[in-house]
PDB file of C-alpha atoms in Angstrom:
ATOM      1  CA  MET P   1      32.176  40.010 -57.780  1.00  0.00           C
ATOM      2  CA  SER P   2      29.799  40.036 -54.837  1.00  0.00           C
ATOM      3  CA  ALA P   3      29.383  37.185 -52.440  1.00  0.00           C
ATOM      4  CA  THR P   4      25.925  35.713 -51.937  1.00  0.00           C
ATOM      5  CA  VAL P   5      24.813  35.152 -48.368  1.00  0.00           C
ATOM      6  CA  THR P   6      22.389  32.308 -47.922  1.00  0.00           C
ATOM      7  CA  THR P   7      20.199  31.772 -44.889  1.00  0.00           C
ATOM      8  CA  PRO P   8      20.087  28.189 -43.752  1.00  0.00           C
ATOM      9  CA  THR P   9      16.663  26.641 -44.045  1.00  0.00           C
ATOM     10  CA  PRO P  10      15.478  25.347 -40.676  1.00  0.00           C
ATOM     11  CA  THR P  11      15.004  21.628 -40.498  1.00  0.00           C
ATOM     12  CA  PRO P  12      11.517  20.270 -39.677  1.00  0.00           C
ATOM     13  CA  THR P  13      12.721  19.174 -36.246  1.00  0.00           C
ATOM     14  CA  HIS P  14      14.148  22.625 -35.486  1.00  0.00           C
ATOM     15  CA  ALA P  15      10.966  24.318 -36.687  1.00  0.00           C
ATOM     16  CA  LEU P  16       8.836  21.997 -34.544  1.00  0.00           C
ATOM     17  CA  THR P  17      10.952  22.730 -31.463  1.00  0.00           C
ATOM     18  CA  GLU P  18      10.703  26.480 -32.055  1.00  0.00           C
ATOM     19  CA  SER P  19       6.943  26.163 -32.466  1.00  0.00           C
ATOM     20  CA  ARG P  20       6.599  24.274 -29.195  1.00  0.00           C
ATOM     21  CA  LEU P  21       8.758  26.801 -27.341  1.00  0.00           C
ATOM     22  CA  SER P  22       6.696  29.633 -28.787  1.00  0.00           C
ATOM     23  CA  ARG P  23       3.458  27.989 -27.658  1.00  0.00           C
ATOM     24  CA  ALA P  24       4.922  27.342 -24.195  1.00  0.00           C
ATOM     25  CA  ARG P  25       5.980  31.005 -23.844  1.00  0.00           C
ATOM     26  CA  TRP P  26       2.546  32.105 -25.039  1.00  0.00           C
ATOM     27  CA  ALA P  27       0.784  29.815 -22.567  1.00  0.00           C
ATOM     28  CA  ALA P  28       3.040  30.953 -19.702  1.00  0.00           C
ATOM     29  CA  SER P  29       2.472  34.626 -20.520  1.00  0.00           C
ATOM     30  CA  ASP P  30      -1.311  34.181 -20.710  1.00  0.00           C
ATOM     31  CA  GLY P  31      -1.332  32.130 -17.498  1.00  0.00           C
ATOM     32  CA  ILE P  32       0.550  34.863 -15.625  1.00  0.00           C
ATOM     33  CA  ALA P  33      -1.854  37.492 -17.013  1.00  0.00           C
ATOM     34  CA  MET P  34      -4.827  35.452 -15.749  1.00  0.00           C
ATOM     35  CA  ALA P  35      -3.165  35.008 -12.368  1.00  0.00           C
ATOM     36  CA  HIS P  36      -2.680  38.776 -12.162  1.00  0.00           C
ATOM     37  CA  ARG P  37      -6.365  39.280 -12.970  1.00  0.00           C
ATOM     38  CA  ASN P  38      -7.432  36.838 -10.246  1.00  0.00           C
ATOM     39  CA  LEU P  39      -5.162  38.481  -7.673  1.00  0.00           C
ATOM     40  CA  LEU P  40      -6.537  41.931  -8.514  1.00  0.00           C
ATOM     41  CA  ARG P  41     -10.069  40.593  -8.101  1.00  0.00           C
ATOM     42  CA  LEU P  42      -9.125  39.102  -4.750  1.00  0.00           C
ATOM     43  CA  MET P  43      -7.657  42.404  -3.554  1.00  0.00           C
ATOM     44  CA  HIS P  44     -11.050  44.018  -4.144  1.00  0.00           C
ATOM     45  CA  GLU P  45     -12.665  41.449  -1.813  1.00  0.00           C
ATOM     46  CA  PRO P  46     -10.764  41.879   1.492  1.00  0.00           C
ATOM     47  CA  ASP P  47     -13.649  40.295   3.424  1.00  0.00           C
ATOM     48  CA  GLU P  48     -12.895  36.960   1.739  1.00  0.00           C
ATOM     49  CA  ILE P  49      -9.241  37.189   2.784  1.00  0.00           C
ATOM     50  CA  PHE P  50     -10.178  38.207   6.331  1.00  0.00           C
ATOM     51  CA  LEU P  51     -12.755  35.454   6.851  1.00  0.00           C
ATOM     52  CA  GLY P  52     -10.505  32.848   5.256  1.00  0.00           C
ATOM     53  CA  LEU P  53      -7.747  33.618   7.751  1.00  0.00           C
ATOM     54  CA  MET P  54      -9.886  34.158  10.833  1.00  0.00           C
ATOM     55  CA  ILE P  55     -11.176  30.581  10.835  1.00  0.00           C
ATOM     56  CA  PRO P  56      -7.746  28.850  11.138  1.00  0.00           C
ATOM     57  CA  ILE P  57      -6.502  31.495  13.594  1.00  0.00           C
ATOM     58  CA  MET P  58      -9.569  30.998  15.797  1.00  0.00           C
ATOM     59  CA  MET P  59      -9.150  27.221  15.589  1.00  0.00           C
ATOM     60  CA  ALA P  60      -5.514  27.529  16.634  1.00  0.00           C
ATOM     61  CA  LEU P  61      -6.533  29.597  19.651  1.00  0.00           C
ATOM     62  CA  VAL P  62      -9.528  27.446  20.632  1.00  0.00           C
ATOM     63  CA  PHE P  63      -7.820  24.085  20.151  1.00  0.00           C
ATOM     64  CA  GLY P  64      -4.520  25.287  21.586  1.00  0.00           C
ATOM     65  CA  TYR P  65      -5.829  26.926  24.752  1.00  0.00           C
ATOM     66  CA  VAL P  66      -9.263  25.353  25.380  1.00  0.00           C
ATOM     67  CA  PHE P  67      -9.237  21.789  24.068  1.00  0.00           C
ATOM     68  CA  GLY P  68      -5.476  21.504  24.515  1.00  0.00           C
ATOM     69  CA  SER P  69      -5.834  21.879  28.270  1.00  0.00           C
ATOM     70  CA  ALA P  70      -7.858  18.644  28.338  1.00  0.00           C
ATOM     71  CA  MET P  71      -5.229  16.659  26.383  1.00  0.00           C
ATOM     72  CA  SER P  72      -2.688  14.531  28.195  1.00  0.00           C
ATOM     73  CA  THR P  73      -0.039  16.484  26.279  1.00  0.00           C
ATOM     74  CA  GLY P  74      -1.555  19.901  26.963  1.00  0.00           C
ATOM     75  CA  GLY P  75      -0.055  23.375  27.086  1.00  0.00           C
ATOM     76  CA  PRO P  76       2.851  24.390  24.835  1.00  0.00           C
ATOM     77  CA  VAL P  77       3.510  20.771  23.825  1.00  0.00           C
ATOM     78  CA  TYR P  78       0.044  20.378  22.355  1.00  0.00           C
ATOM     79  CA  ARG P  79       0.230  23.760  20.614  1.00  0.00           C
ATOM     80  CA  GLU P  80       3.432  22.645  18.905  1.00  0.00           C
ATOM     81  CA  PHE P  81       1.670  19.420  17.950  1.00  0.00           C
ATOM     82  CA  LEU P  82      -1.345  21.381  16.699  1.00  0.00           C
ATOM     83  CA  MET P  83       0.168  23.975  14.354  1.00  0.00           C
ATOM     84  CA  ALA P  84       1.204  21.564  11.590  1.00  0.00           C
ATOM     85  CA  GLY P  85      -2.393  20.357  11.498  1.00  0.00           C
ATOM     86  CA  ILE P  86      -3.668  23.945  11.284  1.00  0.00           C
ATOM     87  CA  PHE P  87      -1.288  24.648   8.402  1.00  0.00           C
ATOM     88  CA  ALA P  88      -2.492  21.635   6.413  1.00  0.00           C
ATOM     89  CA  GLN P  89      -6.145  22.201   7.280  1.00  0.00           C
ATOM     90  CA  THR P  90      -5.964  25.770   5.948  1.00  0.00           C
ATOM     91  CA  MET P  91      -4.540  24.484   2.656  1.00  0.00           C
ATOM     92  CA  LEU P  92      -7.400  21.989   2.416  1.00  0.00           C
ATOM     93  CA  TYR P  93     -10.167  24.486   3.126  1.00  0.00           C
ATOM     94  CA  GLY P  94      -8.673  26.778   0.496  1.00  0.00           C
ATOM     95  CA  ILE P  95     -10.500  24.514  -1.969  1.00  0.00           C
ATOM     96  CA  ALA P  96     -13.677  26.439  -1.118  1.00  0.00           C
ATOM     97  CA  SER P  97     -12.415  29.795  -2.406  1.00  0.00           C
ATOM     98  CA  THR P  98     -10.909  28.119  -5.478  1.00  0.00           C
ATOM     99  CA  ALA P  99     -14.100  26.289  -6.397  1.00  0.00           C
ATOM    100  CA  THR P 100     -16.231  29.365  -5.727  1.00  0.00           C
ATOM    101  CA  GLY P 101     -14.035  31.633  -7.861  1.00  0.00           C
ATOM    102  CA  VAL P 102     -14.053  29.214 -10.788  1.00  0.00           C
ATOM    103  CA  ALA P 103     -17.829  28.717 -10.490  1.00  0.00           C
ATOM    104  CA  ILE P 104     -18.422  32.479 -10.456  1.00  0.00           C
ATOM    105  CA  ASP P 105     -16.398  32.907 -13.651  1.00  0.00           C
ATOM    106  CA  ALA P 106     -18.277  30.014 -15.280  1.00  0.00           C
ATOM    107  CA  GLU P 107     -21.721  31.243 -14.206  1.00  0.00           C
ATOM    108  CA  LYS P 108     -21.139  34.840 -15.346  1.00  0.00           C
ATOM    109  CA  GLY P 109     -19.732  33.767 -18.704  1.00  0.00           C
ATOM    110  CA  VAL P 110     -16.256  35.099 -17.963  1.00  0.00           C
ATOM    111  CA  ILE P 111     -14.664  31.795 -18.916  1.00  0.00           C
ATOM    112  CA  ASP P 112     -16.609  31.706 -22.185  1.00  0.00           C
ATOM    113  CA  ARG P 113     -15.380  35.200 -23.029  1.00  0.00           C
ATOM    114  CA  PHE P 114     -11.801  34.201 -22.333  1.00  0.00           C
ATOM    115  CA  ARG P 115     -12.231  31.106 -24.488  1.00  0.00           C
ATOM    116  CA  SER P 116     -13.370  33.290 -27.395  1.00  0.00           C
ATOM    117  CA  MET P 117     -10.222  35.436 -27.123  1.00  0.00           C
ATOM    118  CA  PRO P 118      -6.845  34.537 -28.672  1.00  0.00           C
ATOM    119  CA  THR P 119      -5.471  33.173 -25.407  1.00  0.00           C
ATOM    120  CA  ALA P 120      -3.862  29.867 -24.592  1.00  0.00           C
ATOM    121  CA  ARG P 121      -6.379  27.147 -23.776  1.00  0.00           C
ATOM    122  CA  SER P 122      -4.697  26.420 -20.455  1.00  0.00           C
ATOM    123  CA  ALA P 123      -4.432  30.074 -19.364  1.00  0.00           C
ATOM    124  CA  VAL P 124      -7.646  30.265 -17.318  1.00  0.00           C
ATOM    125  CA  VAL P 125      -7.057  27.196 -15.156  1.00  0.00           C
ATOM    126  CA  VAL P 126      -3.289  27.724 -14.888  1.00  0.00           C
ATOM    127  CA  GLY P 127      -3.841  31.371 -13.939  1.00  0.00           C
ATOM    128  CA  ARG P 128      -6.294  30.324 -11.254  1.00  0.00           C
ATOM    129  CA  SER P 129      -3.812  27.821  -9.798  1.00  0.00           C
ATOM    130  CA  LEU P 130      -0.972  30.389  -9.790  1.00  0.00           C
ATOM    131  CA  ALA P 131      -3.132  33.026  -8.077  1.00  0.00           C
ATOM    132  CA  ASP P 132      -4.291  30.547  -5.443  1.00  0.00           C
ATOM    133  CA  MET P 133      -0.702  29.512  -4.755  1.00  0.00           C
ATOM    134  CA  VAL P 134       0.231  33.138  -4.127  1.00  0.00           C
ATOM    135  CA  LYS P 135      -2.706  33.410  -1.729  1.00  0.00           C
ATOM    136  CA  GLY P 136      -1.785  30.104  -0.088  1.00  0.00           C
ATOM    137  CA  THR P 137       1.785  31.295   0.456  1.00  0.00           C
ATOM    138  CA  ALA P 138       0.527  34.518   2.051  1.00  0.00           C
ATOM    139  CA  ASP P 139      -1.836  32.496   4.272  1.00  0.00           C
ATOM    140  CA  MET P 140       1.058  30.305   5.339  1.00  0.00           C
ATOM    141  CA  VAL P 141       3.218  33.290   6.293  1.00  0.00           C
ATOM    142  CA  LEU P 142       0.454  34.766   8.465  1.00  0.00           C
ATOM    143  CA  LEU P 143      -0.234  31.412  10.130  1.00  0.00           C
ATOM    144  CA  VAL P 144       3.450  30.964  10.956  1.00  0.00           C
ATOM    145  CA  VAL P 145       3.394  34.379  12.628  1.00  0.00           C
ATOM    146  CA  CYS P 146       0.240  33.355  14.528  1.00  0.00           C
ATOM    147  CA  GLY P 147       1.919  30.123  15.629  1.00  0.00           C
ATOM    148  CA  LEU P 148       4.972  31.979  16.894  1.00  0.00           C
ATOM    149  CA  LEU P 149       2.731  34.275  18.923  1.00  0.00           C
ATOM    150  CA  ILE P 150       1.024  31.364  20.721  1.00  0.00           C
ATOM    151  CA  GLY P 151       4.270  29.572  21.534  1.00  0.00           C
ATOM    152  CA  TRP P 152       4.869  27.302  18.530  1.00  0.00           C
ATOM    153  CA  ARG P 153       8.487  26.973  17.385  1.00  0.00           C
ATOM    154  CA  TRP P 154      10.532  24.996  14.899  1.00  0.00           C
ATOM    155  CA  HIS P 155      13.599  23.213  16.271  1.00  0.00           C
ATOM    156  CA  GLU P 156      15.444  21.713  13.307  1.00  0.00           C
ATOM    157  CA  GLY P 157      16.876  24.787  11.607  1.00  0.00           C
ATOM    158  CA  VAL P 158      15.644  27.167   8.941  1.00  0.00           C
ATOM    159  CA  LEU P 159      16.243  24.861   5.963  1.00  0.00           C
ATOM    160  CA  SER P 160      14.262  22.055   7.565  1.00  0.00           C
ATOM    161  CA  ALA P 161      11.451  24.480   8.406  1.00  0.00           C
ATOM    162  CA  LEU P 162      11.387  25.753   4.818  1.00  0.00           C
ATOM    163  CA  ALA P 163      11.204  22.146   3.596  1.00  0.00           C
ATOM    164  CA  ALA P 164       8.186  21.591   5.868  1.00  0.00           C
ATOM    165  CA  VAL P 165       6.515  24.725   4.500  1.00  0.00           C
ATOM    166  CA  GLY P 166       7.262  23.468   0.988  1.00  0.00           C
ATOM    167  CA  LEU P 167       5.445  20.199   1.729  1.00  0.00           C
ATOM    168  CA  VAL P 168       2.407  22.115   2.990  1.00  0.00           C
ATOM    169  CA  LEU P 169       2.377  24.295  -0.139  1.00  0.00           C
ATOM    170  CA  LEU P 170       2.780  21.212  -2.350  1.00  0.00           C
ATOM    171  CA  LEU P 171      -0.399  19.890  -0.760  1.00  0.00           C
ATOM    172  CA  ARG P 172      -2.044  23.258  -1.484  1.00  0.00           C
ATOM    173  CA  ILE P 173      -1.122  22.938  -5.177  1.00  0.00           C
ATOM    174  CA  ALA P 174      -2.813  19.546  -5.334  1.00  0.00           C
ATOM    175  CA  PHE P 175      -5.909  20.742  -3.464  1.00  0.00           C
ATOM    176  CA  THR P 176      -6.109  23.801  -5.745  1.00  0.00           C
ATOM    177  CA  TRP P 177      -6.647  21.569  -8.757  1.00  0.00           C
ATOM    178  CA  VAL P 178      -9.296  19.617  -6.856  1.00  0.00           C
ATOM    179  CA  GLY P 179     -11.057  22.947  -6.271  1.00  0.00           C
ATOM    180  CA  ILE P 180     -10.716  23.956  -9.930  1.00  0.00           C
ATOM    181  CA  PHE P 181     -12.344  20.693 -10.975  1.00  0.00           C
ATOM    182  CA  LEU P 182     -15.202  21.122  -8.487  1.00  0.00           C
ATOM    183  CA  GLY P 183     -15.816  24.682  -9.671  1.00  0.00           C
ATOM    184  CA  LEU P 184     -15.960  23.574 -13.303  1.00  0.00           C
ATOM    185  CA  VAL P 185     -18.307  20.683 -12.516  1.00  0.00           C
ATOM    186  CA  VAL P 186     -20.741  22.421 -10.165  1.00  0.00           C
ATOM    187  CA  ARG P 187     -20.694  25.899 -11.818  1.00  0.00           C
ATOM    188  CA  ASN P 188     -22.938  27.389  -9.143  1.00  0.00           C
ATOM    189  CA  PRO P 189     -20.949  29.485  -6.635  1.00  0.00           C
ATOM    190  CA  ASP P 190     -23.095  28.673  -3.605  1.00  0.00           C
ATOM    191  CA  SER P 191     -23.249  24.974  -4.397  1.00  0.00           C
ATOM    192  CA  ALA P 192     -19.527  24.834  -5.185  1.00  0.00           C
ATOM    193  CA  SER P 193     -18.660  26.300  -1.790  1.00  0.00           C
ATOM    194  CA  LEU P 194     -21.055  23.995   0.052  1.00  0.00           C
ATOM    195  CA  ALA P 195     -19.792  20.934  -1.826  1.00  0.00           C
ATOM    196  CA  VAL P 196     -16.332  21.374  -0.328  1.00  0.00           C
ATOM    197  CA  TYR P 197     -17.217  21.001   3.348  1.00  0.00           C
ATOM    198  CA  PRO P 198     -18.736  17.474   3.310  1.00  0.00           C
ATOM    199  CA  MET P 199     -15.431  16.380   1.770  1.00  0.00           C
ATOM    200  CA  ALA P 200     -12.985  18.574   3.705  1.00  0.00           C
ATOM    201  CA  PHE P 201     -14.442  18.056   7.186  1.00  0.00           C
ATOM    202  CA  PRO P 202     -13.979  14.258   7.421  1.00  0.00           C
ATOM    203  CA  VAL P 203     -10.561  14.495   5.747  1.00  0.00           C
ATOM    204  CA  THR P 204      -9.474  16.920   8.470  1.00  0.00           C
ATOM    205  CA  VAL P 205     -11.069  15.142  11.435  1.00  0.00           C
ATOM    206  CA  LEU P 206     -10.052  11.623  10.366  1.00  0.00           C
ATOM    207  CA  SER P 207      -6.366  12.510  10.417  1.00  0.00           C
ATOM    208  CA  ASN P 208      -3.584  13.304  12.854  1.00  0.00           C
ATOM    209  CA  ALA P 209      -4.234  17.058  12.655  1.00  0.00           C
ATOM    210  CA  PHE P 210      -5.761  17.447  16.123  1.00  0.00           C
ATOM    211  CA  VAL P 211      -5.501  14.066  17.840  1.00  0.00           C
ATOM    212  CA  PRO P 212      -2.739  11.435  17.689  1.00  0.00           C
ATOM    213  CA  PRO P 213      -3.982   8.343  15.792  1.00  0.00           C
ATOM    214  CA  LYS P 214      -2.907   6.125  18.701  1.00  0.00           C
ATOM    215  CA  GLU P 215      -5.773   7.667  20.710  1.00  0.00           C
ATOM    216  CA  MET P 216      -8.310   6.399  18.141  1.00  0.00           C
ATOM    217  CA  PRO P 217      -9.844   2.924  17.704  1.00  0.00           C
ATOM    218  CA  THR P 218      -7.544   0.655  15.704  1.00  0.00           C
ATOM    219  CA  TRP P 219      -9.542   0.684  12.452  1.00  0.00           C
ATOM    220  CA  LEU P 220      -9.964   4.451  12.619  1.00  0.00           C
ATOM    221  CA  ALA P 221      -6.263   4.939  13.287  1.00  0.00           C
ATOM    222  CA  VAL P 222      -5.483   3.072  10.051  1.00  0.00           C
ATOM    223  CA  VAL P 223      -7.781   5.398   8.102  1.00  0.00           C
ATOM    224  CA  ALA P 224      -6.243   8.452   9.779  1.00  0.00           C
ATOM    225  CA  GLU P 225      -2.652   7.432   9.075  1.00  0.00           C
ATOM    226  CA  TRP P 226      -3.295   6.741   5.357  1.00  0.00           C
ATOM    227  CA  ASN P 227      -5.058  10.068   4.950  1.00  0.00           C
ATOM    228  CA  PRO P 228      -3.160  12.322   2.448  1.00  0.00           C
ATOM    229  CA  LEU P 229      -3.516  15.235   4.856  1.00  0.00           C
ATOM    230  CA  ALA P 230      -2.037  13.148   7.692  1.00  0.00           C
ATOM    231  CA  SER P 231       1.102  12.360   5.691  1.00  0.00           C
ATOM    232  CA  THR P 232       1.846  16.044   5.149  1.00  0.00           C
ATOM    233  CA  VAL P 233       1.106  16.840   8.796  1.00  0.00           C
ATOM    234  CA  ALA P 234       3.360  14.035  10.080  1.00  0.00           C
ATOM    235  CA  ALA P 235       6.221  14.894   7.708  1.00  0.00           C
ATOM    236  CA  SER P 236       6.061  18.608   8.476  1.00  0.00           C
ATOM    237  CA  ARG P 237       6.037  17.896  12.220  1.00  0.00           C
ATOM    238  CA  ASP P 238       9.209  15.852  11.797  1.00  0.00           C
ATOM    239  CA  LEU P 239      10.870  18.624   9.791  1.00  0.00           C
ATOM    240  CA  PHE P 240       9.782  21.305  12.245  1.00  0.00           C
ATOM    241  CA  GLY P 241      10.981  19.148  15.145  1.00  0.00           C
ATOM    242  CA  ASN P 242       7.533  19.248  16.746  1.00  0.00           C
ATOM    243  CA  PRO P 243       6.064  16.362  18.786  1.00  0.00           C
ATOM    244  CA  GLY P 244       4.205  13.807  16.702  1.00  0.00           C
ATOM    245  CA  PHE P 245       3.082  11.043  19.088  1.00  0.00           C
ATOM    246  CA  GLN P 246       2.840   8.669  16.132  1.00  0.00           C
ATOM    247  CA  ALA P 247       2.448   4.896  16.153  1.00  0.00           C
ATOM    248  CA  ASP P 248       5.102   2.610  14.671  1.00  0.00           C
ATOM    249  CA  SER P 249       3.196   2.021  11.434  1.00  0.00           C
ATOM    250  CA  TRP P 250       4.369   2.079   7.809  1.00  0.00           C
ATOM    251  CA  PRO P 251       2.637   5.403   6.971  1.00  0.00           C
ATOM    252  CA  ALA P 252       4.116   7.024  10.081  1.00  0.00           C
ATOM    253  CA  GLU P 253       7.622   5.766   9.304  1.00  0.00           C
ATOM    254  CA  HIS P 254       7.409   6.866   5.635  1.00  0.00           C
ATOM    255  CA  ALA P 255       5.519  10.104   6.135  1.00  0.00           C
ATOM    256  CA  LEU P 256       7.931  12.154   4.020  1.00  0.00           C
ATOM    257  CA  LEU P 257       7.593   9.777   1.075  1.00  0.00           C
ATOM    258  CA  LEU P 258       3.793   9.838   1.291  1.00  0.00           C
ATOM    259  CA  ALA P 259       3.761  13.627   1.767  1.00  0.00           C
ATOM    260  CA  VAL P 260       5.328  13.923  -1.685  1.00  0.00           C
ATOM    261  CA  ALA P 261       3.520  10.989  -3.316  1.00  0.00           C
ATOM    262  CA  TRP P 262      -0.065  11.886  -2.330  1.00  0.00           C
ATOM    263  CA  PRO P 263      -0.028  15.414  -3.842  1.00  0.00           C
ATOM    264  CA  LEU P 264       1.578  14.061  -7.028  1.00  0.00           C
ATOM    265  CA  VAL P 265      -1.179  11.451  -7.294  1.00  0.00           C
ATOM    266  CA  LEU P 266      -3.856  14.123  -6.803  1.00  0.00           C
ATOM    267  CA  LEU P 267      -2.216  16.304  -9.459  1.00  0.00           C
ATOM    268  CA  ALA P 268      -1.963  13.385 -11.873  1.00  0.00           C
ATOM    269  CA  VAL P 269      -5.706  12.793 -11.460  1.00  0.00           C
ATOM    270  CA  PHE P 270      -7.197  16.281 -11.220  1.00  0.00           C
ATOM    271  CA  VAL P 271      -5.050  18.308 -13.639  1.00  0.00           C
ATOM    272  CA  PRO P 272      -6.155  16.219 -16.666  1.00  0.00           C
ATOM    273  CA  LEU P 273      -9.735  16.100 -15.363  1.00  0.00           C
ATOM    274  CA  SER P 274      -9.818  19.884 -14.939  1.00  0.00           C
ATOM    275  CA  VAL P 275      -8.338  20.597 -18.377  1.00  0.00           C
ATOM    276  CA  ARG P 276     -10.703  18.131 -19.995  1.00  0.00           C
ATOM    277  CA  ARG P 277     -13.728  19.612 -18.228  1.00  0.00           C
ATOM    278  CA  TYR P 278     -12.639  23.135 -19.155  1.00  0.00           C
ATOM    279  CA  ARG P 279     -12.393  22.224 -22.837  1.00  0.00           C
ATOM    280  CA  ARG P 280     -15.912  20.759 -22.760  1.00  0.00           C
ATOM    281  CA  LEU P 281     -17.632  23.663 -20.998  1.00  0.00           C
ATOM    282  CA  SER P 282     -19.270  25.051 -24.140  1.00  0.00           C
ATOM    283  CA  ARG P 283     -20.394  21.652 -25.437  1.00  0.00           C
TER     284      ARG P 283
END
């Protein structure tokens, strides 16, 4: 007499969970493949990498050695004050390359071709964000080396310095999704790149990146201290142990909290907007 082996029938809940896990693995795999494609494309355009890094390096040198000599806290002290602002500014201006890359893919029909393929719906935008984060991390490493060469140092230990770098990269993640949304909306590479600067320039200048807010008029200091960029700059300065010269205001005293909250707010706004815009491209 032979025994009969029966295979248990999966319950609806188990089947639904397996289906969701399968879709998540599929989306992750497609997103990584798209990120790899974007990184390969970037490697074939070294001029974009070079120009993107030369601007913050030149600003660090000009502000640190030329304008810094005119500051009351000039010399090495100002250069230590400056570098956190350069780090955050570079993450902000990275929006330009993100928006331009997305607009190029939209204009040339690359996105439409990907949409017609059996790929996850989120793969294109997720892949773009992953590739830009890799680039942002590489930019950050090179800028840290540049800062060390001009006399900048961290003073609170390696773990604290890594936490500061993490805050800067968190801001880059949020700004990346702002760039993705701009690229999907504008869809013209030249216009997408130009659209970034009227937004990025005042955000950078009206902050604590280059000048302490206490040196500004009172109403302007309030704007500067509530700037999302300023929160990351202030928190990273504290973690690096660099001089901050901050006023005794609520944003200055809770810079770390705001440095986490502002990027999360930007992500909560621009990730859904980007996904929604991407799904409506062909309509």
